[in-house]
Each structure stands twice: as structure tokens, then as C-alpha cells.
Short mmCIF file of C-alpha atoms in Angstrom, two decimals:
data_model
loop_
_atom_site.label_atom_id
_atom_site.label_comp_id
_atom_site.label_asym_id
_atom_site.label_seq_id
_atom_site.Cartn_x
_atom_site.Cartn_y
_atom_site.Cartn_z
CA MET A 1 -16.05 -21.95 -7.64
CA CYS A 2 -14.48 -22.56 -11.25
CA SER A 3 -14.04 -26.34 -12.26
CA TRP A 4 -10.60 -27.26 -14.39
CA SER A 5 -10.04 -30.46 -16.30
CA ARG A 6 -7.39 -31.68 -18.45
CA VAL A 7 -7.53 -34.67 -20.73
CA ASN A 8 -5.78 -35.67 -23.39
CA ASN A 9 -8.02 -37.13 -25.37
CA LEU A 10 -11.63 -35.30 -25.29
CA SER A 11 -14.02 -38.07 -26.14
CA ASP A 12 -18.11 -38.26 -25.46
CA SER A 13 -17.40 -40.25 -22.34
CA SER A 14 -14.86 -38.03 -20.85
CA ALA A 15 -17.23 -34.83 -21.85
CA GLN A 16 -19.95 -36.34 -19.86
CA GLN A 17 -17.98 -37.08 -16.93
CA ILE A 18 -16.64 -33.32 -16.97
CA LEU A 19 -20.36 -32.20 -17.30
CA ASP A 20 -20.95 -34.40 -14.18
CA LEU A 21 -18.17 -33.22 -11.89
CA SER A 22 -19.13 -29.86 -12.99
CA ALA A 23 -22.95 -30.51 -12.04
CA GLN A 24 -21.68 -31.93 -8.87
CA LEU A 25 -19.72 -29.39 -7.73
CA SER A 26 -21.73 -26.55 -8.63
CA ALA A 27 -19.24 -24.74 -10.61
CA ARG A 28 -19.60 -21.24 -12.02
CA GLN A 29 -17.61 -21.66 -14.63
CA THR A 30 -15.91 -24.89 -16.44
CA VAL A 31 -12.51 -24.83 -18.08
CA VAL A 32 -11.71 -27.64 -20.30
CA LEU A 33 -8.10 -28.08 -21.08
CA TYR A 34 -7.29 -30.79 -23.92
CA GLY A 35 -4.92 -32.44 -26.22
CA PHE A 36 -6.85 -33.90 -28.80
CA GLY A 37 -10.61 -34.38 -28.88
CA GLN A 38 -13.56 -35.28 -31.23
CA MET A 39 -15.67 -32.46 -32.45
CA LYS A 40 -19.00 -34.27 -31.05
CA ALA A 41 -17.57 -34.09 -27.20
CA ILE A 42 -15.73 -30.25 -28.05
CA ASP A 43 -19.60 -29.24 -29.61
CA SER A 44 -20.93 -30.59 -26.61
CA LEU A 45 -18.85 -28.57 -24.10
CA ALA A 46 -19.36 -25.85 -25.55
CA ARG A 47 -23.30 -25.79 -25.90
CA ALA A 48 -23.15 -26.61 -22.25
CA GLY A 49 -20.88 -23.47 -21.93
CA CYS A 50 -17.62 -24.59 -20.44
CA LEU A 51 -14.23 -22.49 -21.89
CA LEU A 52 -12.42 -24.99 -24.12
CA HIS A 53 -9.11 -24.46 -24.48
CA ARG A 54 -6.41 -26.92 -26.89
CA GLU A 55 -3.13 -27.85 -25.47
CA PRO A 56 -0.09 -26.90 -25.32
CA LEU A 57 -0.78 -23.27 -24.07
CA ASN A 58 2.15 -20.93 -23.12
CA ASP A 59 2.14 -19.25 -20.01
CA ALA A 60 0.70 -16.06 -21.45
CA ALA A 61 -2.32 -17.82 -22.33
CA LEU A 62 -2.54 -19.72 -19.31
CA ALA A 63 -2.93 -16.82 -16.83
CA ASN A 64 -4.88 -14.93 -19.37
CA ILE A 65 -7.37 -18.22 -19.04
CA VAL A 66 -6.76 -17.71 -14.91
CA ARG A 67 -7.53 -14.15 -14.95
CA SER A 68 -10.87 -14.52 -17.20
CA THR A 69 -12.30 -16.95 -15.01
CA ARG A 70 -11.44 -15.49 -11.46
CA PRO A 71 -14.78 -13.41 -10.01
CA ALA A 72 -14.50 -9.64 -9.94
CA LEU A 73 -13.57 -8.03 -6.65
CA THR A 74 -16.58 -6.21 -6.10
CA ASP A 75 -16.79 -4.99 -2.61
CA ALA A 76 -13.77 -4.93 -0.18
CA SER A 77 -15.50 -6.29 2.60
CA TRP A 78 -13.17 -8.51 2.92
CA GLY A 79 -10.95 -6.72 5.52
CA LEU A 80 -9.58 -3.77 4.18
CA PRO A 81 -9.42 -1.31 6.90
CA HIS A 82 -10.33 2.75 6.25
CA LEU A 83 -7.96 4.04 4.48
CA ASN A 84 -8.23 7.36 6.11
CA ASP A 85 -7.64 5.82 9.49
CA PRO A 86 -4.10 6.81 11.30
CA VAL A 87 -1.60 3.77 11.60
CA PRO A 88 -0.95 3.24 15.08
CA PRO A 89 2.25 3.55 16.10
CA ARG A 90 4.34 0.20 16.41
CA GLN A 91 4.76 -1.04 20.03
CA PHE A 92 8.41 -2.36 20.17
CA SER A 93 11.26 -0.27 18.69
CA ASP A 94 13.97 -2.06 17.00
CA ALA A 95 16.46 -1.15 19.88
CA VAL A 96 13.91 -3.13 22.39
CA LEU A 97 13.42 -5.93 20.17
CA GLN A 98 17.09 -5.92 20.02
CA ARG A 99 17.44 -6.15 23.83
CA GLY A 100 14.97 -8.88 24.27
CA ALA A 101 16.38 -11.13 21.93
CA ASN A 102 19.66 -11.10 23.49
CA ILE A 103 18.39 -11.45 26.90
CA PRO A 104 19.83 -14.80 28.27
CA SER A 105 17.31 -17.22 29.58
CA GLN A 106 16.63 -20.73 30.35
CA VAL A 107 14.82 -21.32 27.07
CA LEU A 108 17.78 -23.38 25.34
CA CYS A 109 16.16 -22.83 21.81
CA GLU A 110 16.79 -19.76 19.43
CA CYS A 111 13.24 -19.27 19.24
CA PRO A 112 13.41 -15.74 21.51
CA ARG A 113 15.79 -14.17 18.93
CA HIS A 114 13.77 -15.35 16.23
CA VAL A 115 10.65 -14.00 17.53
CA ALA A 116 12.36 -10.84 17.80
CA GLU A 117 13.89 -11.13 13.97
CA LEU A 118 10.07 -11.87 12.54
CA ILE A 119 8.83 -8.83 14.51
CA GLY A 120 11.54 -6.39 13.68
CA GLN A 121 11.16 -7.63 9.75
CA LEU A 122 7.32 -6.72 10.07
CA GLY A 123 7.98 -3.30 11.39
CA ARG A 124 10.53 -2.80 8.52
CA PHE A 125 8.08 -3.82 5.90
CA GLU A 126 5.53 -1.32 7.51
CA ASP A 127 7.90 1.38 7.12
CA TYR A 128 8.20 0.33 3.17
CA SER A 129 4.62 -0.19 2.90
CA LEU A 130 3.95 3.51 4.27
CA ASP A 131 6.23 5.00 1.82
CA CYS A 132 4.68 2.88 -1.27
CA LEU A 133 1.38 4.74 -0.01
CA GLN A 134 2.72 8.37 0.07
CA GLN A 135 4.20 7.58 -3.66
CA SER A 136 1.45 6.17 -5.08
CA PRO A 137 -2.18 6.00 -4.10
CA LYS A 138 -2.93 2.68 -6.23
CA THR A 139 -0.78 0.62 -4.13
CA ALA A 140 -3.19 1.21 -1.40
CA SER A 141 -5.44 -1.61 -2.35
CA CYS A 142 -2.27 -3.64 -1.36
CA THR A 143 -0.62 -2.46 1.30
CA CYS A 144 -3.10 -0.77 3.71
CA SER A 145 -3.51 -3.58 5.40
CA SER A 146 -0.15 -4.28 6.00
CA THR A 147 0.52 -1.20 7.64
CA ARG A 148 -1.65 -2.19 11.08
CA TRP A 149 0.68 -5.41 11.08
CA GLN A 150 3.32 -4.52 13.68
CA ALA A 151 1.02 -2.42 16.10
CA GLN A 152 -1.73 -5.43 16.65
CA PRO A 153 0.58 -8.57 16.00
CA ALA A 154 -1.35 -11.75 16.23
CA PRO A 155 -1.56 -12.98 19.90
CA CYS A 156 1.08 -15.53 19.38
CA LEU A 157 4.11 -12.81 18.34
CA LYS A 158 2.30 -10.12 20.80
CA ARG A 159 3.66 -12.33 23.92
CA PRO A 160 5.66 -15.67 22.61
CA CYS A 161 7.77 -16.07 25.97
CA ARG A 162 7.95 -14.89 29.50
CA TRP A 163 10.52 -12.42 29.08
CA TRP A 164 9.24 -10.41 26.36
CA PRO A 165 8.84 -6.70 27.24
CA THR A 166 5.07 -5.57 27.51
CA THR A 167 3.21 -2.45 27.31
CA LYS A 168 2.24 -0.80 30.75
CA ALA A 169 -1.15 -1.84 29.94
CA SER A 170 -0.40 -5.79 30.62
CA PRO A 171 1.79 -7.04 33.75
CA CYS A 172 5.32 -7.47 33.14
CA ARG A 173 6.58 -11.11 33.73
CA THR A 174 10.41 -10.95 33.11
CA ARG A 175 12.33 -11.85 35.77
CA PRO A 176 13.59 -9.19 38.11
CA GLU A 177 16.88 -9.12 37.03
CA GLN A 178 15.66 -8.18 33.56
CA HIS A 179 13.18 -4.95 33.97
CA ALA A 180 16.33 -2.65 34.15
CA ARG A 181 17.65 -3.87 30.62
CA LEU A 182 13.89 -3.79 29.13
CA ASN A 183 12.64 -1.05 30.91
CA CYS A 184 9.85 -2.62 30.98
CA THR A 185 8.21 -2.03 34.31
#
């Protein structure tokens, strides 16, 4: 964790408070942004390993400071799927989503239509992501996990309402008069 402090006037007492807070948080790095400061306080923080930057800072300088304090990503154990795994097919076509969104129901809100729109947008984003992957391997680290969103939607999106079409593996719970329109038998 990186500790950030911003003070207008950097004095011995504020420097000590910053060091105490950094120790309390077990911060791996401490960044101090200050407007004006006493040399003794600046020197004590620098000796303690703090990164000191006098304000005002422009956006580019601040962005560089943020980048320099982030830990390096050394391993992809945080969830990148294997890039060689095939992307599973979509579960719902745009036509099925549209039919599901247009089914009259007892639901008085617009939730069924909104859910269909969300899943459709995810599908279109997946198509876009696959195109990006084919154009440049450098985008793989950013895009590869998104290509699996539509094929494995969150449980709350997978079956949000009783009318939602199902796969053959799970029983259909739509009303009988809707079976023909959804082709979900």
C-alpha cells in the first residue's frame, strides 16, 4: 500500500504525523505533496524514504508520480484466462434477446427489456474485443477476459426473470404461451 499526504505547510510536526501515519498503515511507500515546507522537515522525510513533490503539479507530473508508486504486475494470477483457450459461443443471439425483451408480461417495470439490452451490449463488446485481439496481440492482456463475459454471464444476468429463455441443460420456466415465441422448449 502506498500512503499519500498533502499539506500546505510542511513543518516538523506535520512531517512527524506523516511518518506516524505511514508506519501505522505499514505503507510500502509514502508520497508527500506540499505547498511550502521547512528544510528540516523536508530533509527528515527524504531520509525516511518518502517521495516529496512540491505543488503545484501539472496533470502529467502527477500521473508520473502515480505510475512510479504502483507495484509492478509481475504475474497474471489475478484471473487472466489462458489465451489459447477457445472462446465459448454466445448463449443468446440478438434475435432471442429481442424476442425476450418484447414478450408481454405481468412485470410492470422495464427490467426485462433492460436486461436484454445489457446482455446484447456485452455480446457486441465481445465481438469488438475479438476483432481487437485479431488485429494486435498487445491487446490480449486487456481484452482476453472480456471475451468470456457473454458466454459466462453473472448468475444475476443469466436468469433474471421467469420469462428468460434457457438452455436445454436447464428447465424452461416460461409461461406455456411463450414457448413458441422463444423456442426455448
